Amino acid sequence: MIAEGTSRASAIAHPNIALAKYWGKRDGEGNVPAVPSLSVTLQGLATRTTVSFESNLVRDELCLDGVPASTARITGLLDRVRTAAGITTFARVRSLNDFPTASGLASSASGFAALAVAATTAAGLTWRPTRISNLARRASASAARSIFGGFVHLDATADGARPIAGPEHLDLAVLVCVTTESKKSVSSTLGMLETQRRSPYYAAWREDATKTCAAIEHALVDRDFDALGELSEHSALSMHACAMAAGIVYLNGASLALLGAVRELRKNGLGVYATMDAGPHVKVLVRTRDAGVATKALAPLARRIIEATPGEGARALEEVSP
Ligand code: PMV
């Protein structure tokens, strides 16, 4: 328990890319997804966050990528940590992403995972990863998955996330094809709400997404790269089709050009598959040996390409970031 003074901790977390997407929430408490999802946590992109509970603060403060930002989305998580640790001090939070924030590159996943680890550590709570994951899930459901490394399943119940296989389980490279540096126009939270309210295809999506997630888990366990890739592309296209029917369009011209190029490469025999989240970037799934060829072919269509591979879960850093 922190009586007074300062208690600080830093953490690092990586974004995760959903191979089986979730889109939509269950009614009621806890920010529980409407469908199960399966992701891979990536190394090659990272959020580093420092939380410092300071007795002289009169409110929580957030500095995101060097700029003061609203604490609206982080106060709930900090309040839960304060209640559990029996402290009342406010926190200074500094968070740095080494990739574009809020543009569909899953910065909320790595951001809230890093925040959950740094805040619980700074508050002296020695929670197991599952409990930290559930704390992160309440702020951003996808963040629950970034607590774990490798391949992770997130249930459509309050059970939360569990790791299925380590990062080395599958030979996989993810080419993050960045199509714009600007922020997305519709948050995933709002996009999901609109889809649930307005998409005529929402019920069909829910049914199909649950089956697709189970099929992706099988393909992963069998290390069947092509089945996993095909099903992942199907999951992404179904999610976007469902959202588009509600007027929620995340893809831009470059996204469609990249999607077309991926299909062309596939026709020519390369095992490449595309997935897109709540933003216009295209993430290409490829075997590591094919990553160079795919990058060369796709580079003219993207602003830049970041190559990532399966990586570790969120963890506290020994060194407190400055
Ligand atoms: O949990 P959020 O708000 O980060 O939304 C995640 C939505 C998708 O990335 C599109 C799908 C997913 O399962 O990660």
PDB file of N, CA and C in Angstrom, residues 223-301:
ATOM      1  N   ARG A 223      -0.570 -26.362 -37.414  1.00  0.00           N
ATOM      2  CA  ARG A 223       0.461 -25.588 -38.142  1.00  0.00           C
ATOM      3  C   ARG A 223       0.170 -25.570 -39.645  1.00  0.00           C
ATOM      4  N   ASP A 224      -1.110 -25.437 -39.999  1.00  0.00           N
ATOM      5  CA  ASP A 224      -1.508 -25.400 -41.406  1.00  0.00           C
ATOM      6  C   ASP A 224      -1.559 -23.930 -41.836  1.00  0.00           C
ATOM      7  N   PHE A 225      -0.419 -23.452 -42.326  1.00  0.00           N
ATOM      8  CA  PHE A 225      -0.284 -22.019 -42.623  1.00  0.00           C
ATOM      9  C   PHE A 225      -1.329 -21.531 -43.625  1.00  0.00           C
ATOM     10  N   ASP A 226      -1.536 -22.290 -44.705  1.00  0.00           N
ATOM     11  CA  ASP A 226      -2.445 -21.797 -45.742  1.00  0.00           C
ATOM     12  C   ASP A 226      -3.898 -21.763 -45.273  1.00  0.00           C
ATOM     13  N   ALA A 227      -4.293 -22.781 -44.503  1.00  0.00           N
ATOM     14  CA  ALA A 227      -5.665 -22.758 -43.961  1.00  0.00           C
ATOM     15  C   ALA A 227      -5.818 -21.580 -43.005  1.00  0.00           C
ATOM     16  N   LEU A 228      -4.810 -21.364 -42.183  1.00  0.00           N
ATOM     17  CA  LEU A 228      -4.848 -20.248 -41.231  1.00  0.00           C
ATOM     18  C   LEU A 228      -4.950 -18.910 -41.970  1.00  0.00           C
ATOM     19  N   GLY A 229      -4.157 -18.771 -43.031  1.00  0.00           N
ATOM     20  CA  GLY A 229      -4.159 -17.530 -43.806  1.00  0.00           C
ATOM     21  C   GLY A 229      -5.500 -17.281 -44.474  1.00  0.00           C
ATOM     22  N   GLU A 230      -6.018 -18.322 -45.135  1.00  0.00           N
ATOM     23  CA  GLU A 230      -7.304 -18.179 -45.840  1.00  0.00           C
ATOM     24  C   GLU A 230      -8.425 -17.799 -44.872  1.00  0.00           C
ATOM     25  N   LEU A 231      -8.450 -18.487 -43.736  1.00  0.00           N
ATOM     26  CA  LEU A 231      -9.503 -18.221 -42.742  1.00  0.00           C
ATOM     27  C   LEU A 231      -9.344 -16.824 -42.133  1.00  0.00           C
ATOM     28  N   SER A 232      -8.102 -16.382 -41.955  1.00  0.00           N
ATOM     29  CA  SER A 232      -7.869 -15.055 -41.385  1.00  0.00           C
ATOM     30  C   SER A 232      -8.349 -13.971 -42.345  1.00  0.00           C
ATOM     31  N   GLU A 233      -8.053 -14.173 -43.634  1.00  0.00           N
ATOM     32  CA  GLU A 233      -8.515 -13.184 -44.626  1.00  0.00           C
ATOM     33  C   GLU A 233     -10.046 -13.165 -44.657  1.00  0.00           C
ATOM     34  N   HIS A 234     -10.624 -14.339 -44.572  1.00  0.00           N
ATOM     35  CA  HIS A 234     -12.093 -14.434 -44.542  1.00  0.00           C
ATOM     36  C   HIS A 234     -12.662 -13.680 -43.327  1.00  0.00           C
ATOM     37  N   SER A 235     -12.018 -13.860 -42.176  1.00  0.00           N
ATOM     38  CA  SER A 235     -12.494 -13.190 -40.956  1.00  0.00           C
ATOM     39  C   SER A 235     -12.468 -11.673 -41.135  1.00  0.00           C
ATOM     40  N   ALA A 236     -11.363 -11.160 -41.670  1.00  0.00           N
ATOM     41  CA  ALA A 236     -11.231  -9.706 -41.852  1.00  0.00           C
ATOM     42  C   ALA A 236     -12.254  -9.175 -42.854  1.00  0.00           C
ATOM     43  N   LEU A 237     -12.400  -9.877 -43.987  1.00  0.00           N
ATOM     44  CA  LEU A 237     -13.337  -9.388 -45.009  1.00  0.00           C
ATOM     45  C   LEU A 237     -14.773  -9.435 -44.494  1.00  0.00           C
ATOM     46  N   SER A 238     -15.113 -10.472 -43.724  1.00  0.00           N
ATOM     47  CA  SER A 238     -16.480 -10.571 -43.179  1.00  0.00           C
ATOM     48  C   SER A 238     -16.742  -9.434 -42.204  1.00  0.00           C
ATOM     49  N   MET A 239     -15.751  -9.156 -41.354  1.00  0.00           N
ATOM     50  CA  MET A 239     -15.918  -8.068 -40.384  1.00  0.00           C
ATOM     51  C   MET A 239     -16.114  -6.729 -41.100  1.00  0.00           C
ATOM     52  N   HIS A 240     -15.279  -6.473 -42.110  1.00  0.00           N
ATOM     53  CA  HIS A 240     -15.399  -5.192 -42.821  1.00  0.00           C
ATOM     54  C   HIS A 240     -16.708  -5.114 -43.613  1.00  0.00           C
ATOM     55  N   ALA A 241     -17.114  -6.235 -44.215  1.00  0.00           N
ATOM     56  CA  ALA A 241     -18.370  -6.224 -44.975  1.00  0.00           C
ATOM     57  C   ALA A 241     -19.539  -5.905 -44.049  1.00  0.00           C
ATOM     58  N   CYS A 242     -19.516  -6.511 -42.863  1.00  0.00           N
ATOM     59  CA  CYS A 242     -20.589  -6.299 -41.891  1.00  0.00           C
ATOM     60  C   CYS A 242     -20.616  -4.837 -41.440  1.00  0.00           C
ATOM     61  N   ALA A 243     -19.426  -4.277 -41.173  1.00  0.00           N
ATOM     62  CA  ALA A 243     -19.337  -2.877 -40.741  1.00  0.00           C
ATOM     63  C   ALA A 243     -19.732  -1.925 -41.877  1.00  0.00           C
ATOM     64  N   MET A 244     -19.292  -2.232 -43.089  1.00  0.00           N
ATOM     65  CA  MET A 244     -19.597  -1.360 -44.235  1.00  0.00           C
ATOM     66  C   MET A 244     -21.099  -1.237 -44.454  1.00  0.00           C
ATOM     67  N   ALA A 245     -21.812  -2.344 -44.212  1.00  0.00           N
ATOM     68  CA  ALA A 245     -23.265  -2.323 -44.401  1.00  0.00           C
ATOM     69  C   ALA A 245     -23.935  -1.411 -43.384  1.00  0.00           C
ATOM     70  N   ALA A 246     -23.168  -1.007 -42.341  1.00  0.00           N
ATOM     71  CA  ALA A 246     -23.696  -0.039 -41.362  1.00  0.00           C
ATOM     72  C   ALA A 246     -23.108   1.347 -41.628  1.00  0.00           C
ATOM     73  N   GLY A 247     -22.415   1.506 -42.753  1.00  0.00           N
ATOM     74  CA  GLY A 247     -21.847   2.807 -43.101  1.00  0.00           C
ATOM     75  C   GLY A 247     -20.470   3.052 -42.504  1.00  0.00           C
ATOM     76  N   ILE A 248     -19.867   2.038 -41.922  1.00  0.00           N
ATOM     77  CA  ILE A 248     -18.550   2.192 -41.293  1.00  0.00           C
ATOM     78  C   ILE A 248     -17.486   1.649 -42.252  1.00  0.00           C
ATOM     79  N   VAL A 249     -16.747   2.574 -42.854  1.00  0.00           N
ATOM     80  CA  VAL A 249     -15.746   2.181 -43.849  1.00  0.00           C
ATOM     81  C   VAL A 249     -14.362   2.586 -43.347  1.00  0.00           C
ATOM     82  N   TYR A 250     -13.531   1.609 -43.081  1.00  0.00           N
ATOM     83  CA  TYR A 250     -12.163   1.898 -42.608  1.00  0.00           C
ATOM     84  C   TYR A 250     -11.138   1.845 -43.736  1.00  0.00           C
ATOM     85  N   LEU A 251     -11.450   1.100 -44.792  1.00  0.00           N
ATOM     86  CA  LEU A 251     -10.459   0.881 -45.841  1.00  0.00           C
ATOM     87  C   LEU A 251     -10.377   2.080 -46.775  1.00  0.00           C
ATOM     88  N   ASN A 252      -9.185   2.364 -47.270  1.00  0.00           N
ATOM     89  CA  ASN A 252      -9.027   3.428 -48.262  1.00  0.00           C
ATOM     90  C   ASN A 252      -8.561   2.811 -49.588  1.00  0.00           C
ATOM     91  N   GLY A 253      -8.275   3.660 -50.559  1.00  0.00           N
ATOM     92  CA  GLY A 253      -7.881   3.165 -51.881  1.00  0.00           C
ATOM     93  C   GLY A 253      -6.634   2.293 -51.803  1.00  0.00           C
ATOM     94  N   ALA A 254      -5.673   2.733 -50.974  1.00  0.00           N
ATOM     95  CA  ALA A 254      -4.426   1.971 -50.859  1.00  0.00           C
ATOM     96  C   ALA A 254      -4.688   0.600 -50.229  1.00  0.00           C
ATOM     97  N   SER A 255      -5.640   0.544 -49.289  1.00  0.00           N
ATOM     98  CA  SER A 255      -5.959  -0.763 -48.689  1.00  0.00           C
ATOM     99  C   SER A 255      -6.449  -1.725 -49.765  1.00  0.00           C
ATOM    100  N   LEU A 256      -7.334  -1.212 -50.644  1.00  0.00           N
ATOM    101  CA  LEU A 256      -7.904  -2.091 -51.671  1.00  0.00           C
ATOM    102  C   LEU A 256      -6.848  -2.495 -52.697  1.00  0.00           C
ATOM    103  N   ALA A 257      -5.938  -1.540 -52.997  1.00  0.00           N
ATOM    104  CA  ALA A 257      -4.865  -1.874 -53.947  1.00  0.00           C
ATOM    105  C   ALA A 257      -3.974  -2.972 -53.352  1.00  0.00           C
ATOM    106  N   LEU A 258      -3.683  -2.861 -52.073  1.00  0.00           N
ATOM    107  CA  LEU A 258      -2.847  -3.871 -51.408  1.00  0.00           C
ATOM    108  C   LEU A 258      -3.549  -5.223 -51.362  1.00  0.00           C
ATOM    109  N   LEU A 259      -4.835  -5.175 -51.061  1.00  0.00           N
ATOM    110  CA  LEU A 259      -5.617  -6.409 -51.014  1.00  0.00           C
ATOM    111  C   LEU A 259      -5.582  -7.099 -52.382  1.00  0.00           C
ATOM    112  N   GLY A 260      -5.745  -6.306 -53.437  1.00  0.00           N
ATOM    113  CA  GLY A 260      -5.691  -6.838 -54.810  1.00  0.00           C
ATOM    114  C   GLY A 260      -4.321  -7.443 -55.096  1.00  0.00           C
ATOM    115  N   ALA A 261      -3.258  -6.751 -54.673  1.00  0.00           N
ATOM    116  CA  ALA A 261      -1.895  -7.223 -54.947  1.00  0.00           C
ATOM    117  C   ALA A 261      -1.621  -8.536 -54.202  1.00  0.00           C
ATOM    118  N   VAL A 262      -2.155  -8.646 -53.001  1.00  0.00           N
ATOM    119  CA  VAL A 262      -1.980  -9.887 -52.224  1.00  0.00           C
ATOM    120  C   VAL A 262      -2.643 -11.049 -52.971  1.00  0.00           C
ATOM    121  N   ARG A 263      -3.825 -10.789 -53.493  1.00  0.00           N
ATOM    122  CA  ARG A 263      -4.530 -11.852 -54.237  1.00  0.00           C
ATOM    123  C   ARG A 263      -3.788 -12.229 -55.512  1.00  0.00           C
ATOM    124  N   GLU A 264      -3.203 -11.236 -56.152  1.00  0.00           N
ATOM    125  CA  GLU A 264      -2.423 -11.481 -57.372  1.00  0.00           C
ATOM    126  C   GLU A 264      -1.194 -12.345 -57.050  1.00  0.00           C
ATOM    127  N   LEU A 265      -0.518 -11.996 -55.950  1.00  0.00           N
ATOM    128  CA  LEU A 265       0.652 -12.782 -55.537  1.00  0.00           C
ATOM    129  C   LEU A 265       0.249 -14.229 -55.252  1.00  0.00           C
ATOM    130  N   ARG A 266      -0.918 -14.367 -54.656  1.00  0.00           N
ATOM    131  CA  ARG A 266      -1.409 -15.704 -54.315  1.00  0.00           C
ATOM    132  C   ARG A 266      -1.675 -16.531 -55.592  1.00  0.00           C
ATOM    133  N   LYS A 267      -2.255 -15.831 -56.589  1.00  0.00           N
ATOM    134  CA  LYS A 267      -2.517 -16.503 -57.872  1.00  0.00           C
ATOM    135  C   LYS A 267      -1.214 -17.024 -58.467  1.00  0.00           C
ATOM    136  N   ASN A 268      -0.138 -16.266 -58.206  1.00  0.00           N
ATOM    137  CA  ASN A 268       1.175 -16.661 -58.735  1.00  0.00           C
ATOM    138  C   ASN A 268       1.906 -17.645 -57.824  1.00  0.00           C
ATOM    139  N   GLY A 269       1.194 -18.164 -56.831  1.00  0.00           N
ATOM    140  CA  GLY A 269       1.756 -19.262 -56.048  1.00  0.00           C
ATOM    141  C   GLY A 269       2.384 -18.901 -54.718  1.00  0.00           C
ATOM    142  N   LEU A 270       2.368 -17.602 -54.344  1.00  0.00           N
ATOM    143  CA  LEU A 270       2.966 -17.225 -53.058  1.00  0.00           C
ATOM    144  C   LEU A 270       1.908 -17.329 -51.947  1.00  0.00           C
ATOM    145  N   GLY A 271       2.289 -17.910 -50.825  1.00  0.00           N
ATOM    146  CA  GLY A 271       1.342 -18.061 -49.704  1.00  0.00           C
ATOM    147  C   GLY A 271       1.232 -16.776 -48.902  1.00  0.00           C
ATOM    148  N   VAL A 272       0.451 -15.815 -49.393  1.00  0.00           N
ATOM    149  CA  VAL A 272       0.262 -14.532 -48.692  1.00  0.00           C
ATOM    150  C   VAL A 272      -1.222 -14.290 -48.458  1.00  0.00           C
ATOM    151  N   TYR A 273      -1.538 -13.729 -47.309  1.00  0.00           N
ATOM    152  CA  TYR A 273      -2.945 -13.505 -46.937  1.00  0.00           C
ATOM    153  C   TYR A 273      -3.034 -12.150 -46.251  1.00  0.00           C
ATOM    154  N   ALA A 274      -4.190 -11.480 -46.412  1.00  0.00           N
ATOM    155  CA  ALA A 274      -4.319 -10.122 -45.874  1.00  0.00           C
ATOM    156  C   ALA A 274      -5.317 -10.080 -44.730  1.00  0.00           C
ATOM    157  N   THR A 275      -5.051  -9.195 -43.788  1.00  0.00           N
ATOM    158  CA  THR A 275      -6.032  -8.924 -42.744  1.00  0.00           C
ATOM    159  C   THR A 275      -5.998  -7.431 -42.432  1.00  0.00           C
ATOM    160  N   MET A 276      -7.152  -6.869 -42.073  1.00  0.00           N
ATOM    161  CA  MET A 276      -7.262  -5.433 -41.774  1.00  0.00           C
ATOM    162  C   MET A 276      -8.103  -5.260 -40.526  1.00  0.00           C
ATOM    163  N   ASP A 277      -7.708  -4.313 -39.693  1.00  0.00           N
ATOM    164  CA  ASP A 277      -8.472  -4.055 -38.471  1.00  0.00           C
ATOM    165  C   ASP A 277      -9.273  -2.762 -38.625  1.00  0.00           C
ATOM    166  N   ALA A 278      -9.529  -2.065 -37.513  1.00  0.00           N
ATOM    167  CA  ALA A 278     -10.380  -0.874 -37.598  1.00  0.00           C
ATOM    168  C   ALA A 278      -9.564   0.318 -38.104  1.00  0.00           C
ATOM    169  N   GLY A 279      -9.021   0.164 -39.292  1.00  0.00           N
ATOM    170  CA  GLY A 279      -8.200   1.195 -39.898  1.00  0.00           C
ATOM    171  C   GLY A 279      -7.816   0.738 -41.288  1.00  0.00           C
ATOM    172  N   PRO A 280      -7.123   1.589 -42.040  1.00  0.00           N
ATOM    173  CA  PRO A 280      -6.861   1.294 -43.448  1.00  0.00           C
ATOM    174  C   PRO A 280      -5.590   0.498 -43.733  1.00  0.00           C
ATOM    175  N   HIS A 281      -4.816   0.155 -42.694  1.00  0.00           N
ATOM    176  CA  HIS A 281      -3.570  -0.575 -42.961  1.00  0.00           C
ATOM    177  C   HIS A 281      -3.872  -2.029 -43.280  1.00  0.00           C
ATOM    178  N   VAL A 282      -3.008  -2.600 -44.111  1.00  0.00           N
ATOM    179  CA  VAL A 282      -3.190  -4.011 -44.465  1.00  0.00           C
ATOM    180  C   VAL A 282      -2.040  -4.792 -43.849  1.00  0.00           C
ATOM    181  N   LYS A 283      -2.373  -5.830 -43.099  1.00  0.00           N
ATOM    182  CA  LYS A 283      -1.338  -6.661 -42.496  1.00  0.00           C
ATOM    183  C   LYS A 283      -1.284  -7.959 -43.280  1.00  0.00           C
ATOM    184  N   VAL A 284      -0.116  -8.245 -43.804  1.00  0.00           N
ATOM    185  CA  VAL A 284       0.025  -9.393 -44.690  1.00  0.00           C
ATOM    186  C   VAL A 284       0.702 -10.538 -43.939  1.00  0.00           C
ATOM    187  N   LEU A 285       0.061 -11.684 -43.973  1.00  0.00           N
ATOM    188  CA  LEU A 285       0.585 -12.876 -43.305  1.00  0.00           C
ATOM    189  C   LEU A 285       1.360 -13.691 -44.326  1.00  0.00           C
ATOM    190  N   VAL A 286       2.590 -14.011 -43.991  1.00  0.00           N
ATOM    191  CA  VAL A 286       3.449 -14.700 -44.942  1.00  0.00           C
ATOM    192  C   VAL A 286       4.451 -15.561 -44.171  1.00  0.00           C
ATOM    193  N   ARG A 287       4.935 -16.628 -44.803  1.00  0.00           N
ATOM    194  CA  ARG A 287       6.016 -17.402 -44.160  1.00  0.00           C
ATOM    195  C   ARG A 287       7.269 -16.535 -44.154  1.00  0.00           C
ATOM    196  N   THR A 288       8.131 -16.706 -43.158  1.00  0.00           N
ATOM    197  CA  THR A 288       9.305 -15.805 -43.063  1.00  0.00           C
ATOM    198  C   THR A 288      10.163 -15.864 -44.330  1.00  0.00           C
ATOM    199  N   ARG A 289      10.286 -17.037 -44.937  1.00  0.00           N
ATOM    200  CA  ARG A 289      11.151 -17.143 -46.128  1.00  0.00           C
ATOM    201  C   ARG A 289      10.583 -16.353 -47.315  1.00  0.00           C
ATOM    202  N   ASP A 290       9.284 -16.068 -47.318  1.00  0.00           N
ATOM    203  CA  ASP A 290       8.661 -15.330 -48.422  1.00  0.00           C
ATOM    204  C   ASP A 290       8.499 -13.838 -48.122  1.00  0.00           C
ATOM    205  N   ALA A 291       8.927 -13.425 -46.933  1.00  0.00           N
ATOM    206  CA  ALA A 291       8.680 -12.036 -46.515  1.00  0.00           C
ATOM    207  C   ALA A 291       9.369 -11.025 -47.441  1.00  0.00           C
ATOM    208  N   GLY A 292      10.602 -11.335 -47.866  1.00  0.00           N
ATOM    209  CA  GLY A 292      11.355 -10.418 -48.725  1.00  0.00           C
ATOM    210  C   GLY A 292      10.664 -10.210 -50.060  1.00  0.00           C
ATOM    211  N   VAL A 293      10.249 -11.293 -50.704  1.00  0.00           N
ATOM    212  CA  VAL A 293       9.588 -11.215 -52.018  1.00  0.00           C
ATOM    213  C   VAL A 293       8.278 -10.438 -51.892  1.00  0.00           C
ATOM    214  N   ALA A 294       7.514 -10.755 -50.849  1.00  0.00           N
ATOM    215  CA  ALA A 294       6.220 -10.080 -50.669  1.00  0.00           C
ATOM    216  C   ALA A 294       6.439  -8.591 -50.395  1.00  0.00           C
ATOM    217  N   THR A 295       7.430  -8.256 -49.567  1.00  0.00           N
ATOM    218  CA  THR A 295       7.692  -6.846 -49.251  1.00  0.00           C
ATOM    219  C   THR A 295       8.035  -6.086 -50.525  1.00  0.00           C
ATOM    220  N   LYS A 296       8.883  -6.682 -51.356  1.00  0.00           N
ATOM    221  CA  LYS A 296       9.302  -6.016 -52.595  1.00  0.00           C
ATOM    222  C   LYS A 296       8.087  -5.744 -53.498  1.00  0.00           C
ATOM    223  N   ALA A 297       7.204  -6.735 -53.579  1.00  0.00           N
ATOM    224  CA  ALA A 297       6.040  -6.590 -54.461  1.00  0.00           C
ATOM    225  C   ALA A 297       5.043  -5.562 -53.918  1.00  0.00           C
ATOM    226  N   LEU A 298       4.920  -5.461 -52.591  1.00  0.00           N
ATOM    227  CA  LEU A 298       3.878  -4.608 -52.011  1.00  0.00           C
ATOM    228  C   LEU A 298       4.372  -3.184 -51.720  1.00  0.00           C
ATOM    229  N   ALA A 299       5.694  -3.015 -51.625  1.00  0.00           N
ATOM    230  CA  ALA A 299       6.258  -1.713 -51.215  1.00  0.00           C
ATOM    231  C   ALA A 299       5.743  -0.521 -52.035  1.00  0.00           C
ATOM    232  N   PRO A 300       5.613  -0.644 -53.372  1.00  0.00           N
ATOM    233  CA  PRO A 300       5.152   0.526 -54.137  1.00  0.00           C
ATOM    234  C   PRO A 300       3.728   0.973 -53.759  1.00  0.00           C
ATOM    235  N   LEU A 301       2.970   0.099 -53.099  1.00  0.00           N
ATOM    236  CA  LEU A 301       1.568   0.428 -52.795  1.00  0.00           C
ATOM    237  C   LEU A 301       1.376   0.945 -51.371  1.00  0.00           C
TER     238      LEU A 301
END
